Tab-separated table of C-alpha atoms (C1' of nucleotides) in Angstrom:
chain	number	residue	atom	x	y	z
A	142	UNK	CA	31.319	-1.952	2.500
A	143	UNK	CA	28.558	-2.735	4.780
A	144	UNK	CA	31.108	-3.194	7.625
A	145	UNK	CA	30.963	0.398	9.101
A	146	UNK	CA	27.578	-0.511	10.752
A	147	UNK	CA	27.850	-0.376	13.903
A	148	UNK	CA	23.997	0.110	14.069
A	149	UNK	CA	21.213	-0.627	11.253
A	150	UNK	CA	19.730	2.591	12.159
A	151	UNK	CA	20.918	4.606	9.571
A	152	UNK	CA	18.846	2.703	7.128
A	153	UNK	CA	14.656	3.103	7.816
A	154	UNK	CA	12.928	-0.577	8.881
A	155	UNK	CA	10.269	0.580	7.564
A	156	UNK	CA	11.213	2.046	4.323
A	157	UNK	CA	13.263	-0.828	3.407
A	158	UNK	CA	10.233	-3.387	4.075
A	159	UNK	CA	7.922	-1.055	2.307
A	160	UNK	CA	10.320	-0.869	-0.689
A	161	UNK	CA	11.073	-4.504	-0.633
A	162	UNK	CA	7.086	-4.898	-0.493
A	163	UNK	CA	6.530	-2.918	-3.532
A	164	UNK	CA	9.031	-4.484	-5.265
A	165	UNK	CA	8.020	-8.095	-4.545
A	166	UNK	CA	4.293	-7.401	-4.752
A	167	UNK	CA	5.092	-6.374	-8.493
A	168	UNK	CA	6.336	-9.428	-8.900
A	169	UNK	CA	4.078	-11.632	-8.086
A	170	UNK	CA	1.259	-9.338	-10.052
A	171	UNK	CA	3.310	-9.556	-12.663
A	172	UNK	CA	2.938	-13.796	-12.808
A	173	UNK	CA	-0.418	-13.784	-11.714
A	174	UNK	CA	-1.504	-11.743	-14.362
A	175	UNK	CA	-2.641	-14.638	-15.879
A	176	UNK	CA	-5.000	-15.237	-13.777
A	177	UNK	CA	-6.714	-12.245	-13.206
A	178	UNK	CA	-6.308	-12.106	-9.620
A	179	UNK	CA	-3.477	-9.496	-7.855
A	180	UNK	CA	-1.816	-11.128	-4.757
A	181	UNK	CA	-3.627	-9.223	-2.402
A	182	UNK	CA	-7.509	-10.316	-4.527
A	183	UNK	CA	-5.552	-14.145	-3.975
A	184	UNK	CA	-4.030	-13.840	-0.653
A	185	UNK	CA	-7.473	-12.783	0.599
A	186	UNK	CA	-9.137	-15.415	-1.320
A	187	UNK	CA	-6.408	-18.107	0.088
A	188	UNK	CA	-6.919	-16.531	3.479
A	189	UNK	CA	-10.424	-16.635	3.454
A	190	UNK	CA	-10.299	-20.669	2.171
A	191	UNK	CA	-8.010	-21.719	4.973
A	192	UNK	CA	-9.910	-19.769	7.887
A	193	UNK	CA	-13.534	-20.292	6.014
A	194	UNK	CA	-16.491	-18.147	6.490
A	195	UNK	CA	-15.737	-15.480	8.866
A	196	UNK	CA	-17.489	-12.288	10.183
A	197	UNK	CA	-15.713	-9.231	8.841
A	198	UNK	CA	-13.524	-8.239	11.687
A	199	UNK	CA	-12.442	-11.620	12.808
A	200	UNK	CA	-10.655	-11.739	9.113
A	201	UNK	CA	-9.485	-8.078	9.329
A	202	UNK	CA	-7.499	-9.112	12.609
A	203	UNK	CA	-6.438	-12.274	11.156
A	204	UNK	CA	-4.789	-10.046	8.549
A	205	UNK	CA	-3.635	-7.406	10.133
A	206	UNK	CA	-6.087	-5.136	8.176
A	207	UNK	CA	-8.054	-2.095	8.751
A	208	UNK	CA	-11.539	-3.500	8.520
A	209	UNK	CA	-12.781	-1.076	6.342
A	210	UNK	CA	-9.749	-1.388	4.073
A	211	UNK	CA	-11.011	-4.859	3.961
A	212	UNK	CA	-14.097	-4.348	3.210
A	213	UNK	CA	-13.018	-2.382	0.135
A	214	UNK	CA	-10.879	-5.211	-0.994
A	215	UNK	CA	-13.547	-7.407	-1.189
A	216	UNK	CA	-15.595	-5.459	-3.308
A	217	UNK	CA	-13.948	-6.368	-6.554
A	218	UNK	CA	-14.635	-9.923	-5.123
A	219	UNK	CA	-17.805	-10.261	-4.168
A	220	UNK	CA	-18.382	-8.213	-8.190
A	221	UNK	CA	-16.830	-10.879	-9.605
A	222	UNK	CA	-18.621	-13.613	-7.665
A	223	UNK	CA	-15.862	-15.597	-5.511
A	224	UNK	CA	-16.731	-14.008	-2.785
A	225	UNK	CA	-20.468	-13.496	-1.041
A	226	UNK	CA	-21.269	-12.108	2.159
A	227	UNK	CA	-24.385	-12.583	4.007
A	228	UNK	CA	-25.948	-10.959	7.702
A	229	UNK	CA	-24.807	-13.334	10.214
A	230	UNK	CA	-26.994	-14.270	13.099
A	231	UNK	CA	-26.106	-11.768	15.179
A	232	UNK	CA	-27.621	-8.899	12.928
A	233	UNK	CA	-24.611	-6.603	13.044
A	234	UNK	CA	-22.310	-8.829	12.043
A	235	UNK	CA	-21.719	-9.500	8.077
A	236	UNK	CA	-20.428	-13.699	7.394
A	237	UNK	CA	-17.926	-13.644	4.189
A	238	UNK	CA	-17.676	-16.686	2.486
A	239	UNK	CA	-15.556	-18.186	-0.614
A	240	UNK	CA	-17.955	-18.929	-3.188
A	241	UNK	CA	-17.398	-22.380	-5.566
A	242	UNK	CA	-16.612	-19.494	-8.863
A	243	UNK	CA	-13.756	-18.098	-6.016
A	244	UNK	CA	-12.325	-21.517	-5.258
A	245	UNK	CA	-12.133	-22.663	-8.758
A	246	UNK	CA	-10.434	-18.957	-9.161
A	247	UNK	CA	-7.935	-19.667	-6.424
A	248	UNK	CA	-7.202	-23.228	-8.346
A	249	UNK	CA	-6.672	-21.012	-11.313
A	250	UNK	CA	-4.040	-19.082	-9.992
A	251	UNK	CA	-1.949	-21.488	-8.184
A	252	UNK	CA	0.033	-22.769	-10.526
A	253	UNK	CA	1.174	-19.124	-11.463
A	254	UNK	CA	1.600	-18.346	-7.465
A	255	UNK	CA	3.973	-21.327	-7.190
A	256	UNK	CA	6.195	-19.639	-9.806
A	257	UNK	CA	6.576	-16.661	-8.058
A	258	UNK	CA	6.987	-18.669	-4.990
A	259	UNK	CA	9.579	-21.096	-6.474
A	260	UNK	CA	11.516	-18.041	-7.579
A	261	UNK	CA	11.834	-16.269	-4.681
A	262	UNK	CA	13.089	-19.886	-2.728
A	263	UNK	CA	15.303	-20.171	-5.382
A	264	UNK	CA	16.580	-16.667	-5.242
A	265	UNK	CA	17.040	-16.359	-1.790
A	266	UNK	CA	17.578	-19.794	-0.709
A	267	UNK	CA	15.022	-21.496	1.809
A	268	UNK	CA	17.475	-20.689	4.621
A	269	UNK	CA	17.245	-16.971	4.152
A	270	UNK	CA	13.406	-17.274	3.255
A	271	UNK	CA	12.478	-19.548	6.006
A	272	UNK	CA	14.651	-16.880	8.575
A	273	UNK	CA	12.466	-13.982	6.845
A	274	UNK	CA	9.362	-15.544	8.013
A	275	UNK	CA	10.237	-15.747	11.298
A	276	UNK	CA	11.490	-12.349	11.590
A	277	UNK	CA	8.262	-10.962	9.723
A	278	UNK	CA	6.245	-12.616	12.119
A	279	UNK	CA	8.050	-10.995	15.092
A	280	UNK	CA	7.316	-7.620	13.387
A	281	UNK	CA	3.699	-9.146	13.265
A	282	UNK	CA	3.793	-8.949	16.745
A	283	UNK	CA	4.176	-5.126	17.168
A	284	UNK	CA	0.889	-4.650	15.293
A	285	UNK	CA	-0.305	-2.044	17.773
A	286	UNK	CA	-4.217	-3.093	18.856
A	287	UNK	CA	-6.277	-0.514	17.557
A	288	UNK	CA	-8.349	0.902	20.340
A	289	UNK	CA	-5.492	0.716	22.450
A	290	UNK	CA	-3.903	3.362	20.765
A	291	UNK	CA	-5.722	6.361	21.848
A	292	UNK	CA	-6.983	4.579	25.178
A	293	UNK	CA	-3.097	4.725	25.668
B	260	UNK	CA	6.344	-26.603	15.486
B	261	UNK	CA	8.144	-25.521	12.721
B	262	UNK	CA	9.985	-28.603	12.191
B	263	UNK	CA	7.237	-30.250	9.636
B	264	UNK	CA	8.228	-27.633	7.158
B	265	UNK	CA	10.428	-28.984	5.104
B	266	UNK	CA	9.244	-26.151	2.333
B	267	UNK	CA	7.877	-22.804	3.151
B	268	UNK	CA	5.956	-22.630	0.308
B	269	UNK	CA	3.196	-23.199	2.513
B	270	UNK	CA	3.319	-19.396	3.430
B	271	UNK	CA	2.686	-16.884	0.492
B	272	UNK	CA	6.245	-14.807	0.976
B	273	UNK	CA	4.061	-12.069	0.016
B	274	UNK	CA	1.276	-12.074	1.754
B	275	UNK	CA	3.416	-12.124	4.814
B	276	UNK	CA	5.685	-9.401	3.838
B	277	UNK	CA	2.355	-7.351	2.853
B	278	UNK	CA	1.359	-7.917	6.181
B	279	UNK	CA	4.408	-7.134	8.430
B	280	UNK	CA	4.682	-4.144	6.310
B	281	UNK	CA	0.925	-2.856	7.366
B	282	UNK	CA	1.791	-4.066	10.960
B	283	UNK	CA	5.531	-2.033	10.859
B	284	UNK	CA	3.985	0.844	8.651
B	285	UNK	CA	1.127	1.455	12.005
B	286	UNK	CA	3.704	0.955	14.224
B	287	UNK	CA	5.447	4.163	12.829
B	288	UNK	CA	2.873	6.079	11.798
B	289	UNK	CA	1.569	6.175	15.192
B	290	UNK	CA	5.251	7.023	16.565
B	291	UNK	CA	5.304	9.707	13.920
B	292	UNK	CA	1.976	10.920	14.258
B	293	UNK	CA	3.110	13.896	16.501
B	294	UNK	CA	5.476	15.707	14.063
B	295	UNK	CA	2.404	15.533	11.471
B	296	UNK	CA	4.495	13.226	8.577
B	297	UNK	CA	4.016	9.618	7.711
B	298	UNK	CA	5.845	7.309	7.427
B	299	UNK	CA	6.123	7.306	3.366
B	300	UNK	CA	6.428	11.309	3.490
B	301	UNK	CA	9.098	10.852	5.868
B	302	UNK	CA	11.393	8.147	4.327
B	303	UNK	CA	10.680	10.247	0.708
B	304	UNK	CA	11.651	13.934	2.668
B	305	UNK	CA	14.658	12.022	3.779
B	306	UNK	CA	15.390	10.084	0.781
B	307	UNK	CA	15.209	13.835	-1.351
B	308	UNK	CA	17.688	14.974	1.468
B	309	UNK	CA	19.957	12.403	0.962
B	310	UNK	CA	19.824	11.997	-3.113
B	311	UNK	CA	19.522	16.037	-3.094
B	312	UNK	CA	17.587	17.728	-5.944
B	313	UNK	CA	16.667	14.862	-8.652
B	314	UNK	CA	14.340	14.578	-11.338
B	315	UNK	CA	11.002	12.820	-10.993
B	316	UNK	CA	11.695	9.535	-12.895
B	317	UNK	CA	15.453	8.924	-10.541
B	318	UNK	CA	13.997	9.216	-7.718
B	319	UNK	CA	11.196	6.612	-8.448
B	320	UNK	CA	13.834	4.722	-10.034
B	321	UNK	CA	15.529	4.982	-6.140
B	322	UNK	CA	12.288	4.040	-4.467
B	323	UNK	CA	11.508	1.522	-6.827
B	324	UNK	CA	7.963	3.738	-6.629
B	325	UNK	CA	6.006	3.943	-9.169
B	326	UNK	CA	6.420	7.445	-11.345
B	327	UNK	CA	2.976	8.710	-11.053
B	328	UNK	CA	2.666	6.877	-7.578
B	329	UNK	CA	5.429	9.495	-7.025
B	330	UNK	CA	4.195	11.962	-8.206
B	331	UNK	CA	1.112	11.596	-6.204
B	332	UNK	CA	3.039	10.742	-3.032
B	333	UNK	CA	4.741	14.216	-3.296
B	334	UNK	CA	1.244	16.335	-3.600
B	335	UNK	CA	0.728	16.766	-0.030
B	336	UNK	CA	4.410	17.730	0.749
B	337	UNK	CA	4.561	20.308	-1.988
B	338	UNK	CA	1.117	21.521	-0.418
B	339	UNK	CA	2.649	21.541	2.797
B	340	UNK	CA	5.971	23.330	1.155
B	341	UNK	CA	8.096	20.892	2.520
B	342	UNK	CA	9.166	20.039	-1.157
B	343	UNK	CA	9.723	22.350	-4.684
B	344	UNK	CA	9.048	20.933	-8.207
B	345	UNK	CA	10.512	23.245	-10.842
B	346	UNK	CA	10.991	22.703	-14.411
B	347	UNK	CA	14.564	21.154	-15.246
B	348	UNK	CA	17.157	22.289	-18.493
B	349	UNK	CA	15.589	19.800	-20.123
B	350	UNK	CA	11.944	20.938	-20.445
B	351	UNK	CA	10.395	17.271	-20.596
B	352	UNK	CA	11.973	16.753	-16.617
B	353	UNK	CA	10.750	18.231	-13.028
B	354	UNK	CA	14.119	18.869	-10.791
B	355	UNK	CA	11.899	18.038	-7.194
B	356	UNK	CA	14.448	19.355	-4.193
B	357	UNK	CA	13.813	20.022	-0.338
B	358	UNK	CA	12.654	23.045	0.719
B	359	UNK	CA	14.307	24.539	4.144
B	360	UNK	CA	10.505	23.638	5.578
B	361	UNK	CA	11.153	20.086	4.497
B	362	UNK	CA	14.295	20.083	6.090
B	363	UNK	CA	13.031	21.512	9.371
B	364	UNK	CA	10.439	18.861	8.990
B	365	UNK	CA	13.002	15.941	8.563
B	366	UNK	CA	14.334	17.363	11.985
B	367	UNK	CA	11.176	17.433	13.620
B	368	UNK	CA	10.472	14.088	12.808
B	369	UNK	CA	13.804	12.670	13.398
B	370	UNK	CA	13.461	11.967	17.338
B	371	UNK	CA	10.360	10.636	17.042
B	372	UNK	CA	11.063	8.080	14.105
B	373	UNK	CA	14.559	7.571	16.050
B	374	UNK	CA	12.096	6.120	18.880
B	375	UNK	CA	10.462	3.964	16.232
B	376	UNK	CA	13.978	2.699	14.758
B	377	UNK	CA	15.036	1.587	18.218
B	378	UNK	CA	12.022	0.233	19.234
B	379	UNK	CA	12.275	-2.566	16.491
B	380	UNK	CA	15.815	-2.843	16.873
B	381	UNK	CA	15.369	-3.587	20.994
B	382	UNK	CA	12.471	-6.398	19.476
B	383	UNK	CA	14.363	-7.918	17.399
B	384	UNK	CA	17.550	-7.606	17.993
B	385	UNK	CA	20.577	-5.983	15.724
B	386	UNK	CA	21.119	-9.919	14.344
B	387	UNK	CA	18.313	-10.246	13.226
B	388	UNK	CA	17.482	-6.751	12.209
B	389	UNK	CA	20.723	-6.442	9.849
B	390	UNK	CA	20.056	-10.133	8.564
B	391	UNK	CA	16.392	-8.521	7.687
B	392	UNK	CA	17.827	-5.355	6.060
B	393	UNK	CA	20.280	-7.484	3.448
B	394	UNK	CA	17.576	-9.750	2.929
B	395	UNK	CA	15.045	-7.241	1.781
B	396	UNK	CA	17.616	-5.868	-0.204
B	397	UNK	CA	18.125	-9.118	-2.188
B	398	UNK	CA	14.109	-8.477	-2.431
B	399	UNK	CA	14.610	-5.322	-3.882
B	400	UNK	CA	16.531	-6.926	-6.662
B	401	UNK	CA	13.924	-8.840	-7.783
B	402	UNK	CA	12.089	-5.923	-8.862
B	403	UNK	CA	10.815	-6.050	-11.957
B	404	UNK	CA	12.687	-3.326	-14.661
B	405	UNK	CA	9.318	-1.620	-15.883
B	406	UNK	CA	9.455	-1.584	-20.058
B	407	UNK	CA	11.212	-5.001	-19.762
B	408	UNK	CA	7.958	-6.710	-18.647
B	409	UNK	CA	5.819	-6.079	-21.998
B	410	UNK	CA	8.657	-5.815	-24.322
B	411	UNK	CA	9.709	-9.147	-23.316
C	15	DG	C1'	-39.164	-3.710	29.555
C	16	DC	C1'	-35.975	0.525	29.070
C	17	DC	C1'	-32.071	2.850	28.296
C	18	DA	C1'	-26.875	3.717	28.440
C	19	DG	C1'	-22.920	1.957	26.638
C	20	DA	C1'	-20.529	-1.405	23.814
C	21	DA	C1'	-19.830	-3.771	19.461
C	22	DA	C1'	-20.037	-4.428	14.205
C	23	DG	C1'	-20.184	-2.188	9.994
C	24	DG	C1'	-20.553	1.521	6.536
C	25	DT	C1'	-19.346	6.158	4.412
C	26	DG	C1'	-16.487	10.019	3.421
C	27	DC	C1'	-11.993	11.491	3.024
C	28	DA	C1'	-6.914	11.320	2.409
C	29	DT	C1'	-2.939	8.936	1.066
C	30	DA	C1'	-0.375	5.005	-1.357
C	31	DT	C1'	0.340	2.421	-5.476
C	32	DA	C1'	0.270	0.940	-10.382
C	33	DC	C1'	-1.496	0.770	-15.315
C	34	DT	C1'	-3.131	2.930	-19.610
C	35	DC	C1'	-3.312	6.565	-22.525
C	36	DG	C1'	-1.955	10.889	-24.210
C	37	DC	C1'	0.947	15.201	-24.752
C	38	DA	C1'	5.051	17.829	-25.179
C	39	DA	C1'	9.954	18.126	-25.575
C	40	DT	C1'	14.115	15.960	-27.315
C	41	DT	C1'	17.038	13.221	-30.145
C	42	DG	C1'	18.747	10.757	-34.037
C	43	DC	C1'	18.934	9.861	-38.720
C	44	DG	C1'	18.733	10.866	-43.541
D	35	DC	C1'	16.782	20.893	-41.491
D	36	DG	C1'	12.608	17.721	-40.870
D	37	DC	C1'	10.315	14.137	-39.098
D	38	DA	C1'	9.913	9.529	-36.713
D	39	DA	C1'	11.050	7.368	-32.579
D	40	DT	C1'	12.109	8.094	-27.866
D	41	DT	C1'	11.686	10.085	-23.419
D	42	DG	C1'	9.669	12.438	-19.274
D	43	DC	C1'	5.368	13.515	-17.267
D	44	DG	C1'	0.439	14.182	-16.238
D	45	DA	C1'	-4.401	12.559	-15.997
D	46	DG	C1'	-7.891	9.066	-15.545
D	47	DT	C1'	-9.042	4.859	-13.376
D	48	DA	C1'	-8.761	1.016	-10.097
D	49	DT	C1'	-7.132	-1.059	-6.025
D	50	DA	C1'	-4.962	-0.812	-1.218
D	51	DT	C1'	-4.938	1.240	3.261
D	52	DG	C1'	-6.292	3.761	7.484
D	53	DC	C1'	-8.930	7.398	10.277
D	54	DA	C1'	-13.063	9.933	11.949
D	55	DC	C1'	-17.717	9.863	12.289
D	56	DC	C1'	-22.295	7.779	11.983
D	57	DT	C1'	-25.985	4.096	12.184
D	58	DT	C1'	-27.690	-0.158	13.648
D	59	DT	C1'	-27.884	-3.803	16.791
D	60	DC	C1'	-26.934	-6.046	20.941
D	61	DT	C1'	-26.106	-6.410	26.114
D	62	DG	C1'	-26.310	-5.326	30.963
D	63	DG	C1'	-27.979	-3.216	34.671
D	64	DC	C1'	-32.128	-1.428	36.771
DNA sequence: GCCAGAAAGGTGCATATACTCGCAATTGCG
DNA sequence: CGCAATTGCGAGTATATGCACCTTTCTGGC
């Protein structure tokens, strides 16, 4: 079936990770309902516990996000308390920081996270998984700078 | 480096796909960016071209999108008359088909996402770019049937 | 010390995505 | 046939994402 291939490019990259993304991203929603986080509310909130308080952009690049996009994600956040974010020093710059309400939140959702987690191992095997992480870090990689883009 | 995981659970699966995907997602939006179509307009101009004329709730059903996320995601290319939505036999349905503008669109865009496609495939490799492909597949599996999640 | 340019963010806008609720058409059963 | 349940969509709302443009603040020459 799959063995008239000669070349992957009759499928899209990019549509198949996209659709792959929506699919999985329902899925974890789906057990972290519970909670009352999304994955992207905890993935930030995770994020944002392992790399601690961090000016705006630095955790936009760290994640690959358009800073303002961040900046929108964290509004439900910083609403709901687990997240605050202060002036740093340098008064242009804005310091976000987990709050103790967002790491007893992140403690809350955990458990359901590890499902999702668990299931997917178990689904795919940690062979396959651990491969995918590789190669999604090599796509990583291409993240095109921004600023470089139209300085060509 | 990567020997002292003996789990990956250490890395949210989907954080990281969420993020390759924004990283791959720039990456062909800028290669795109001359013919005028994005990346989701293109992959759903070529997905109509390939399905041919279908009815709003199979093609979502083929993206694993949403319905009204479809329906939203279509807006700009019916705008741009690149797509047609017509009532279907059935008066509850929309038939959505490609226009002969989408279709010159789709071949506008082709070279240009072409670029894209081989771009990723020199990065990576065709190993590890078909290995990708079937795993995202087994991904897509995972997707949740809608109406199974509440009615249990 | 002053100003030109750089750097950090915000706002407005457009698209992408999903859920809830509600309406209209259809279908199935008595 | 008549109506209840089902089905296919749309609209409202909320989050996710990125771009263009603007404001504020800082930095480096001079």
């Amino acid at each position: 079936m799959s063995s008239d291939h000669p070349t992957p490019l009759a499928a899209c990259a990019c549509g198949r990770l996209r659709r792959a993304t929506r699919a999985l991203t329902q899925l974890y929603d789906d057990v972290l309902a519970p909670s009352g986080l999304r994955l992207t509310q905890f993935s930030l909130l995770r994020t944002l516990a392992r790399e601690g308080t961090s000016r705006m952009s630095d955790l936009a690049n760290i994640l690959l996000l358009d800073r303002t996009a961040l900046s929108r994600n964290l509004d439900p956040l910083v609403l709901r308390g687990f997240v605050a974010i202060v002036p740093g020093r340098d008064a242009r710059t804005r310091e976000v920081s987990l709050t103790r309400a967002g790491e007893k939140a992140i403690r809350g959702a955990e458990p359901h996270w590890k499902r999702a987690q668990a299931r997917v191992a178990a689904e795919l095997g940690t062979t396959k998984l651990n491969s995918l992480i590789a190669t999604l870090r090599e796509i990583e990689a291409l993240h095109p700078d921004p600023g470089v883009r139209e300085g060509r």
